[in-house]
Short mmCIF file of C-alpha atoms and ligand atoms in Angstrom, two decimals:
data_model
loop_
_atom_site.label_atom_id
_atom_site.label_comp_id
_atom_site.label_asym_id
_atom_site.label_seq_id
_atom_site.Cartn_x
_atom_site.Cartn_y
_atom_site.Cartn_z
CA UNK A 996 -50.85 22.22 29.17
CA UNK A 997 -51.87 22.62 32.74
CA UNK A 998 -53.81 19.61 33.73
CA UNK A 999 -55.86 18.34 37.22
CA UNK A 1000 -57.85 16.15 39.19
CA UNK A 1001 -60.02 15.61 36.45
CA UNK A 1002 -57.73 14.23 34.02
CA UNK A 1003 -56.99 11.01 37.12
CA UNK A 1004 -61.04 10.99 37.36
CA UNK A 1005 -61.56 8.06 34.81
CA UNK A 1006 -58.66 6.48 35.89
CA UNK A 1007 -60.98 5.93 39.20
CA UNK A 1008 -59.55 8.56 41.52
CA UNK A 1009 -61.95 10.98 43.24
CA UNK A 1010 -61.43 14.64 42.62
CA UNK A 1011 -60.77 16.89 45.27
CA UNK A 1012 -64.00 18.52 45.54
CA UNK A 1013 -66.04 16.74 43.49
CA UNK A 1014 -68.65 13.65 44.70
CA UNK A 1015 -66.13 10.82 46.72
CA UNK A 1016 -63.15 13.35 47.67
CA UNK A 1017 -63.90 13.40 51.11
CA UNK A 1018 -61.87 10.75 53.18
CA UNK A 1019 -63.45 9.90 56.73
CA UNK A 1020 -65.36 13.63 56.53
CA UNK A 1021 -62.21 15.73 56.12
CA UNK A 1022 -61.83 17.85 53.19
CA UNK A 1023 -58.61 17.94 51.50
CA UNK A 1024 -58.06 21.78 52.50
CA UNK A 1025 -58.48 19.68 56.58
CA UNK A 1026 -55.46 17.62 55.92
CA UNK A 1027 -53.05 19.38 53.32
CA UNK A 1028 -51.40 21.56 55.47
CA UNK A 1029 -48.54 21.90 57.71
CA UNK A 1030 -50.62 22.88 60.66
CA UNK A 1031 -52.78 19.98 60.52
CA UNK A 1032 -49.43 17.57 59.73
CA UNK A 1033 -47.40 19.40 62.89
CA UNK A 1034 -51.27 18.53 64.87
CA UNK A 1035 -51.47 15.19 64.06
CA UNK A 1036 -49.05 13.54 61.96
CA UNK A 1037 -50.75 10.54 62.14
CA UNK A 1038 -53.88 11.12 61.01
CA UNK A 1039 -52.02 13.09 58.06
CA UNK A 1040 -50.22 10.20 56.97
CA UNK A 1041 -53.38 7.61 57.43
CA UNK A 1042 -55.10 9.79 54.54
CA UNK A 1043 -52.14 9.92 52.37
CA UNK A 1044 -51.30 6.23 53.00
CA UNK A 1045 -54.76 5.25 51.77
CA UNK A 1046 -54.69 8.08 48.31
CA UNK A 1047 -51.10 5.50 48.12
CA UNK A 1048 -53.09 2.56 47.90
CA UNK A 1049 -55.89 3.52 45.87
CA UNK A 1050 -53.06 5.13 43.51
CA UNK A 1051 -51.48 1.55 43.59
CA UNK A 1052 -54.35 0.27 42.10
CA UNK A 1053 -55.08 2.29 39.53
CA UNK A 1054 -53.59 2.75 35.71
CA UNK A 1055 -53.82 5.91 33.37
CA UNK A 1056 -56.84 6.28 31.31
CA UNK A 1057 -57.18 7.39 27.67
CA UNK A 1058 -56.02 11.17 28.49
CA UNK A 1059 -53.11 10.45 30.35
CA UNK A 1060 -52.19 8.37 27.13
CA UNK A 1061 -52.90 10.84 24.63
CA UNK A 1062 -51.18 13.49 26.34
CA UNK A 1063 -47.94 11.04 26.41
CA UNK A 1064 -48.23 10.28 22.82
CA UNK A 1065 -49.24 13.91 22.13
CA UNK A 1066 -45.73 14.60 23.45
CA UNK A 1067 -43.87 12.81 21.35
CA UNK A 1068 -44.98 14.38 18.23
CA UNK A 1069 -45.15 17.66 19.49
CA UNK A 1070 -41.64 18.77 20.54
CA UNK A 1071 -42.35 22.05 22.13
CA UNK A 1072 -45.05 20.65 24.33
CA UNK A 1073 -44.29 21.04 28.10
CA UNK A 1074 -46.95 19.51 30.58
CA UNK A 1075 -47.46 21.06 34.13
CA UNK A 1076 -49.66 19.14 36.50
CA UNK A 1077 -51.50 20.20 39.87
CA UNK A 1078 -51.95 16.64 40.63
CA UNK A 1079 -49.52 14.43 42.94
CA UNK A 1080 -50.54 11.04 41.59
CA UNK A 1081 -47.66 10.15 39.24
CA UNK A 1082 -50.37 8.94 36.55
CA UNK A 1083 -48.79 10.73 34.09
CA UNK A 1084 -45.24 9.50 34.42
CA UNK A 1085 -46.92 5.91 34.65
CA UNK A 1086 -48.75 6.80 30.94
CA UNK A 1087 -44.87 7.36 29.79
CA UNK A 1088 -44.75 11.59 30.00
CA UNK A 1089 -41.39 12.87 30.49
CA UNK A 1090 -40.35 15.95 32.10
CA UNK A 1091 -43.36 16.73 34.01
CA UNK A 1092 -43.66 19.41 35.65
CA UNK A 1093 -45.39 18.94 39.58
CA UNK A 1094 -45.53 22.20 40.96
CA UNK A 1095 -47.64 20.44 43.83
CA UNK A 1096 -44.98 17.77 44.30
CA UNK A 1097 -45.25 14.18 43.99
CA UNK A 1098 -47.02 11.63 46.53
CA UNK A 1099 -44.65 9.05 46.04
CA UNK A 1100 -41.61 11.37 47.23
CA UNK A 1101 -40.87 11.18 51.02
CA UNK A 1102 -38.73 13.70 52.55
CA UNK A 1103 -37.15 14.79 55.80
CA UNK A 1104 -38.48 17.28 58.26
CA UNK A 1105 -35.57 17.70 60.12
CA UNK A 1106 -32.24 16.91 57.13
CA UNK A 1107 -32.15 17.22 53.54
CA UNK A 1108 -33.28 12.98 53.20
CA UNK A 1109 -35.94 13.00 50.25
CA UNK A 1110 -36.73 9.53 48.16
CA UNK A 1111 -38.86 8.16 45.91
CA UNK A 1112 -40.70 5.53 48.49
CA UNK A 1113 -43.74 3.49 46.52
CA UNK A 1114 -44.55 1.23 49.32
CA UNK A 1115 -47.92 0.82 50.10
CA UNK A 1116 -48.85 0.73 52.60
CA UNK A 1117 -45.45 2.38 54.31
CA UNK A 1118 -44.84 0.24 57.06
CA UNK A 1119 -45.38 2.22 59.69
CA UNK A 1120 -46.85 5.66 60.14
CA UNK A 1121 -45.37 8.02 60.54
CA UNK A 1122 -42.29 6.58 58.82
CA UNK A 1123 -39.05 7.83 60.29
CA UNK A 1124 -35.70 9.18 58.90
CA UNK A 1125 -33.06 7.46 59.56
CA UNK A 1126 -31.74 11.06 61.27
CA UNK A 1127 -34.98 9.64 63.75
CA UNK A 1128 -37.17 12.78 62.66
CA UNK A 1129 -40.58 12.18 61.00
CA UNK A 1130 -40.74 12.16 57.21
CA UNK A 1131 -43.48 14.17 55.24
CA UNK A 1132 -45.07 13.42 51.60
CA UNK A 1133 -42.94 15.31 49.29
CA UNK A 1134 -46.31 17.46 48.30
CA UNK A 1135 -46.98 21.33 48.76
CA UNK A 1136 -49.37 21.86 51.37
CA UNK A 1137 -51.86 25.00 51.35
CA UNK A 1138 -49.80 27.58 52.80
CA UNK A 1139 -46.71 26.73 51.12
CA UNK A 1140 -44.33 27.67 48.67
CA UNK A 1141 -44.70 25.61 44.86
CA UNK A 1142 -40.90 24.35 43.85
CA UNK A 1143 -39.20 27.45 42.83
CA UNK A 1144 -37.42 25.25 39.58
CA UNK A 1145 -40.85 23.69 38.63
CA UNK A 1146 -43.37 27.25 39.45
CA UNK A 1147 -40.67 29.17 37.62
CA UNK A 1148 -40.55 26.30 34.58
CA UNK A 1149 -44.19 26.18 34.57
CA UNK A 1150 -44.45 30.28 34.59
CA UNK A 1151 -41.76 30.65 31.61
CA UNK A 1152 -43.86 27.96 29.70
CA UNK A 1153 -47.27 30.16 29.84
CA UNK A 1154 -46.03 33.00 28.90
CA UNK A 1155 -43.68 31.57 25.95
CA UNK A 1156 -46.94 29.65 24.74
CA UNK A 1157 -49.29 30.05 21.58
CA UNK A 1158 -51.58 27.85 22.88
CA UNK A 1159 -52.48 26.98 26.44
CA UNK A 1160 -54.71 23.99 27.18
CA UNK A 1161 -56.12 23.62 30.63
CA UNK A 1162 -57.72 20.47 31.66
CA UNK A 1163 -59.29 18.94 34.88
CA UNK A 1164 -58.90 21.59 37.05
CA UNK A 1165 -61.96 23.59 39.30
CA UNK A 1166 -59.19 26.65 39.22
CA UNK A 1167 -59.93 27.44 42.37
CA UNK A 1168 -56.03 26.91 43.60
CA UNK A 1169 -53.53 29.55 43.43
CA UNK A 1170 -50.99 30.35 42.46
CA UNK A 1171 -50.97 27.59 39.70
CA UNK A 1172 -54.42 28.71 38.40
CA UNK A 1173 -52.75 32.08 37.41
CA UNK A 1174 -50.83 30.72 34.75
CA UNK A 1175 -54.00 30.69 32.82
CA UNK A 1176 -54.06 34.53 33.37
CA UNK A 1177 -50.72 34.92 32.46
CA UNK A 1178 -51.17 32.37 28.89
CA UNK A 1179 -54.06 34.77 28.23
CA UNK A 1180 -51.52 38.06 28.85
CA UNK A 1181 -49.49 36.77 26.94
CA UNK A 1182 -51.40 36.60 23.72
CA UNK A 1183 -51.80 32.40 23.68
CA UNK A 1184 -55.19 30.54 22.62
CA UNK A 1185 -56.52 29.03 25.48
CA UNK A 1186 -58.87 25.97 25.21
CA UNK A 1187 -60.33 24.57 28.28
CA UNK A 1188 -61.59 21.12 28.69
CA UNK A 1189 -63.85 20.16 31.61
CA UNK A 1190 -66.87 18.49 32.86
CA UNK A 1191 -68.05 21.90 34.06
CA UNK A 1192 -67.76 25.03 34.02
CA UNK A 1193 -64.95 26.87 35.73
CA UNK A 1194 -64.36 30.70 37.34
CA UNK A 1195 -62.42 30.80 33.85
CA UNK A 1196 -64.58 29.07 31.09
CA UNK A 1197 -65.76 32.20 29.86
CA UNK A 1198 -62.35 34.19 29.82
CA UNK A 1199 -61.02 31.47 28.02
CA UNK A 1200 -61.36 31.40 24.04
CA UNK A 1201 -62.83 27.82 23.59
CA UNK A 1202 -64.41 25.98 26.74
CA UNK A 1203 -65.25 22.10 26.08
CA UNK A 1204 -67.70 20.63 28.16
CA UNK A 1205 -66.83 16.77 28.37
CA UNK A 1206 -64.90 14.21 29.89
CA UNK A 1207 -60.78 14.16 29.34
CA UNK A 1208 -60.55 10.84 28.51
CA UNK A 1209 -63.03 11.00 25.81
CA UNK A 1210 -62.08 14.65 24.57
CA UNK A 1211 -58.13 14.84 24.44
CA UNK A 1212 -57.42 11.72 21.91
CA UNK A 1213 -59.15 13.73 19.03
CA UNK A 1214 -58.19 17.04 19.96
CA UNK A 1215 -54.70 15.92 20.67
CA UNK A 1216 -54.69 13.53 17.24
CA UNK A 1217 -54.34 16.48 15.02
C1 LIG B 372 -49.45 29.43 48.61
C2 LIG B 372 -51.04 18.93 46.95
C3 LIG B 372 -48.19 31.13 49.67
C4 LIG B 372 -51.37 18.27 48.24
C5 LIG B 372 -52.52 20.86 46.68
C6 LIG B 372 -55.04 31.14 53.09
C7 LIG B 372 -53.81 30.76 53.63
C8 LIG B 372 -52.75 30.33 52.82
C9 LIG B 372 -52.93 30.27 51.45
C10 LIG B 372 -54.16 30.64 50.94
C11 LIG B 372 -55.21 31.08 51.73
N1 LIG B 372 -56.27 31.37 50.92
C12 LIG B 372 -55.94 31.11 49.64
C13 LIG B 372 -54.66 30.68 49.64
C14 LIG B 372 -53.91 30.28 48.51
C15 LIG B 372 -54.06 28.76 48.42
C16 LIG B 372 -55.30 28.49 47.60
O1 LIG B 372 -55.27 28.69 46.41
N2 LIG B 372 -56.41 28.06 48.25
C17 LIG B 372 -57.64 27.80 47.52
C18 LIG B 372 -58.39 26.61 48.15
C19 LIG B 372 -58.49 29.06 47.55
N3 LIG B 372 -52.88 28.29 47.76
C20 LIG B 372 -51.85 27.85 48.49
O2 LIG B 372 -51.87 27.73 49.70
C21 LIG B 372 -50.60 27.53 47.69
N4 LIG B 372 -49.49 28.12 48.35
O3 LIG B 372 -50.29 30.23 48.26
O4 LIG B 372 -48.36 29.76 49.36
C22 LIG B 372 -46.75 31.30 49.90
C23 LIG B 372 -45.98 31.97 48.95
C24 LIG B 372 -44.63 32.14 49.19
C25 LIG B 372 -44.04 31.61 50.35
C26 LIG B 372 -44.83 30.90 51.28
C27 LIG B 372 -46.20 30.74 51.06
C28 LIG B 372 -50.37 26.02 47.66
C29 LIG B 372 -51.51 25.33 46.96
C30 LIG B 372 -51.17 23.86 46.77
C31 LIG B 372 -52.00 23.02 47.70
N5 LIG B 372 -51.75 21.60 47.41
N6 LIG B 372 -52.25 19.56 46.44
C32 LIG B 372 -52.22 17.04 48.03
O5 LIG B 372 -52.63 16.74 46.89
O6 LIG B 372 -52.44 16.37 49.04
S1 LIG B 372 -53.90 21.56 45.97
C33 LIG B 372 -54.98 20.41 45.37
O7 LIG B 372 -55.95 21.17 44.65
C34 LIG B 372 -54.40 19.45 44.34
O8 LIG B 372 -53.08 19.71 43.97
C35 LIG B 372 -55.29 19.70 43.15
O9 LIG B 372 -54.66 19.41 41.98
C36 LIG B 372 -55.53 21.14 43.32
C37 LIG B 372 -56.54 21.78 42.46
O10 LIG B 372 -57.67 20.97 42.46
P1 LIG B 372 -58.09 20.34 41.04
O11 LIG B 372 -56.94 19.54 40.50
O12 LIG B 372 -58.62 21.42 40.17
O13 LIG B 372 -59.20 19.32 41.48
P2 LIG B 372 -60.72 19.67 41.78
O14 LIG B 372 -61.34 18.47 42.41
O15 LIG B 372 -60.82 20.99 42.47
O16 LIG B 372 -61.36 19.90 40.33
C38 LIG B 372 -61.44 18.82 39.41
C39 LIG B 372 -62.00 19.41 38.14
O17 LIG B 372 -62.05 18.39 37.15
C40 LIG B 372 -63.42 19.93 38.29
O18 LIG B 372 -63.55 21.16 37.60
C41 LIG B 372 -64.27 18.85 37.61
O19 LIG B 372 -65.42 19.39 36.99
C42 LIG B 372 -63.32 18.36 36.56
N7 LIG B 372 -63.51 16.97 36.15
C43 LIG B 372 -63.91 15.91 36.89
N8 LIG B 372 -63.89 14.79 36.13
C44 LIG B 372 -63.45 15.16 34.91
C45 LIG B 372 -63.21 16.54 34.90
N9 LIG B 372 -62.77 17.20 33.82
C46 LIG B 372 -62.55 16.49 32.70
N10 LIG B 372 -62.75 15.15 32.62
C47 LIG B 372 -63.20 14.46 33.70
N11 LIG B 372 -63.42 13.13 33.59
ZN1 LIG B 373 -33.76 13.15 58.46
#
């Protein structure tokens, strides 16, 4: 399963580029990079300081919670995520794989620091290592490498797959919208499930227009 923004949408969080992902007029592709961090580091950390406290505030909906029941009763299952929001682990899925990172990981620009920091909001921004250099949100920015453990997990589980279920995600981002390609390749079923359609809902085998929330607890509940 390959699952994003849209799977957080019910839980209250706006989608990248759908209607309420803008954040004072930048668009995410503005402020998710390293140019724009090394710019103004500030500003940066102001927009990921505030997704932190609307994060705070919100709980998994009904597809997070199917997916981590889902789990449990299907042991080859592995779950890759394009989203940074740690819903998932909060609905009780184990072993996700983030091959965007996590927005509650902080980590050094300068030394090897990295933690798991869920203060909101951080008391002061930037926040500092303790080796005085500015920390960054442990997230991959556009122009950056994925995780080579979690791209290379996430890669081996798409092509190892009979079925591949993508959910929530415009596909627009690469390279983690490839591993529908490759599921495909590879011989798997692939069912889609989205609000709309998608550069890929009609290369995949079964496209289901609808909301996650409302969709995944009876497809999952076979
Ligand atoms: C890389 C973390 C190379 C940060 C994110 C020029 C220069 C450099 C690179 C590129 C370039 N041009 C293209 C690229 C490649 C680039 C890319 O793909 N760009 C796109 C915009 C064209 N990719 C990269 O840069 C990647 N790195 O290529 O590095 C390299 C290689 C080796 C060595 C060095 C370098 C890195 C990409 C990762 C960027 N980071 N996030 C953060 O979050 O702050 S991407 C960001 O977009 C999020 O992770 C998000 O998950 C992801 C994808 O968006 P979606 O999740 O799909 O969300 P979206 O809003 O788009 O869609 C929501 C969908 O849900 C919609 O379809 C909607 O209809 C649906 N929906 C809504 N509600 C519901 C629903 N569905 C069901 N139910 C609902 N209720
Ligand atoms: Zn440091």
């Amino acid at each position: 399963m390959l699952t994003g923004a849209g799977v957080s949408a019910e839980s209250g969080v706006p989608t990248f580029r759908g209607a309420g992902g803008l954040w004072r007029s930048f668009r995410a592709e503005d402020l998710a990079t390293a140019a724009a961090f090394a710019r103004d580091p500030r500003l940066v950390w102001e927009w990921y300081d505030w997704r932190r406290r609307q994060l705070a505030a919100v709980r998994p909906n009904t597809a997070h919670d199917a997916l981590a029941s889902f789990a449990a009763r299907a042991p080859g299952f592995t779950l890759v995520t394009q989203n940074v929001d740690g819903l998932h682990d909060a609905a009780g899925s184990a072993d996700v794989i983030k091959v965007h990172g996590d927005i509650w990981d902080l980590r050094c620009t300068r030394c090897g620091f990295a933690a798991r920091d869920t203060r909101v909001p951080l008391p002061e921004l930037p926040p500092r290592c303790t080796c005085g250099a500015t920390l960054r949100p442990g997230v991959v920015w556009f122009g950056e490498a994925l995780p080579a453990d979690a791209w290379a997990r996430a890669q081996n589980a798409a092509v190892s797959c009979g079925v591949f279920l993508v959910v929530g995600t415009s596909a627009l981002v690469y390279p983690a919208a490839g591993l529908i390609d490759m599921a495909k390749a590879a011989g798997a079923g692939v069912i889609e499930v989205n609000l709309d359609d998608t550069p890929y809902s009609a290369l995949v085998d079964v496209s289901l227009r609808g909301k996650a929330g409302e969709l995944l607890p009876s497809l999952l509940a076979c």
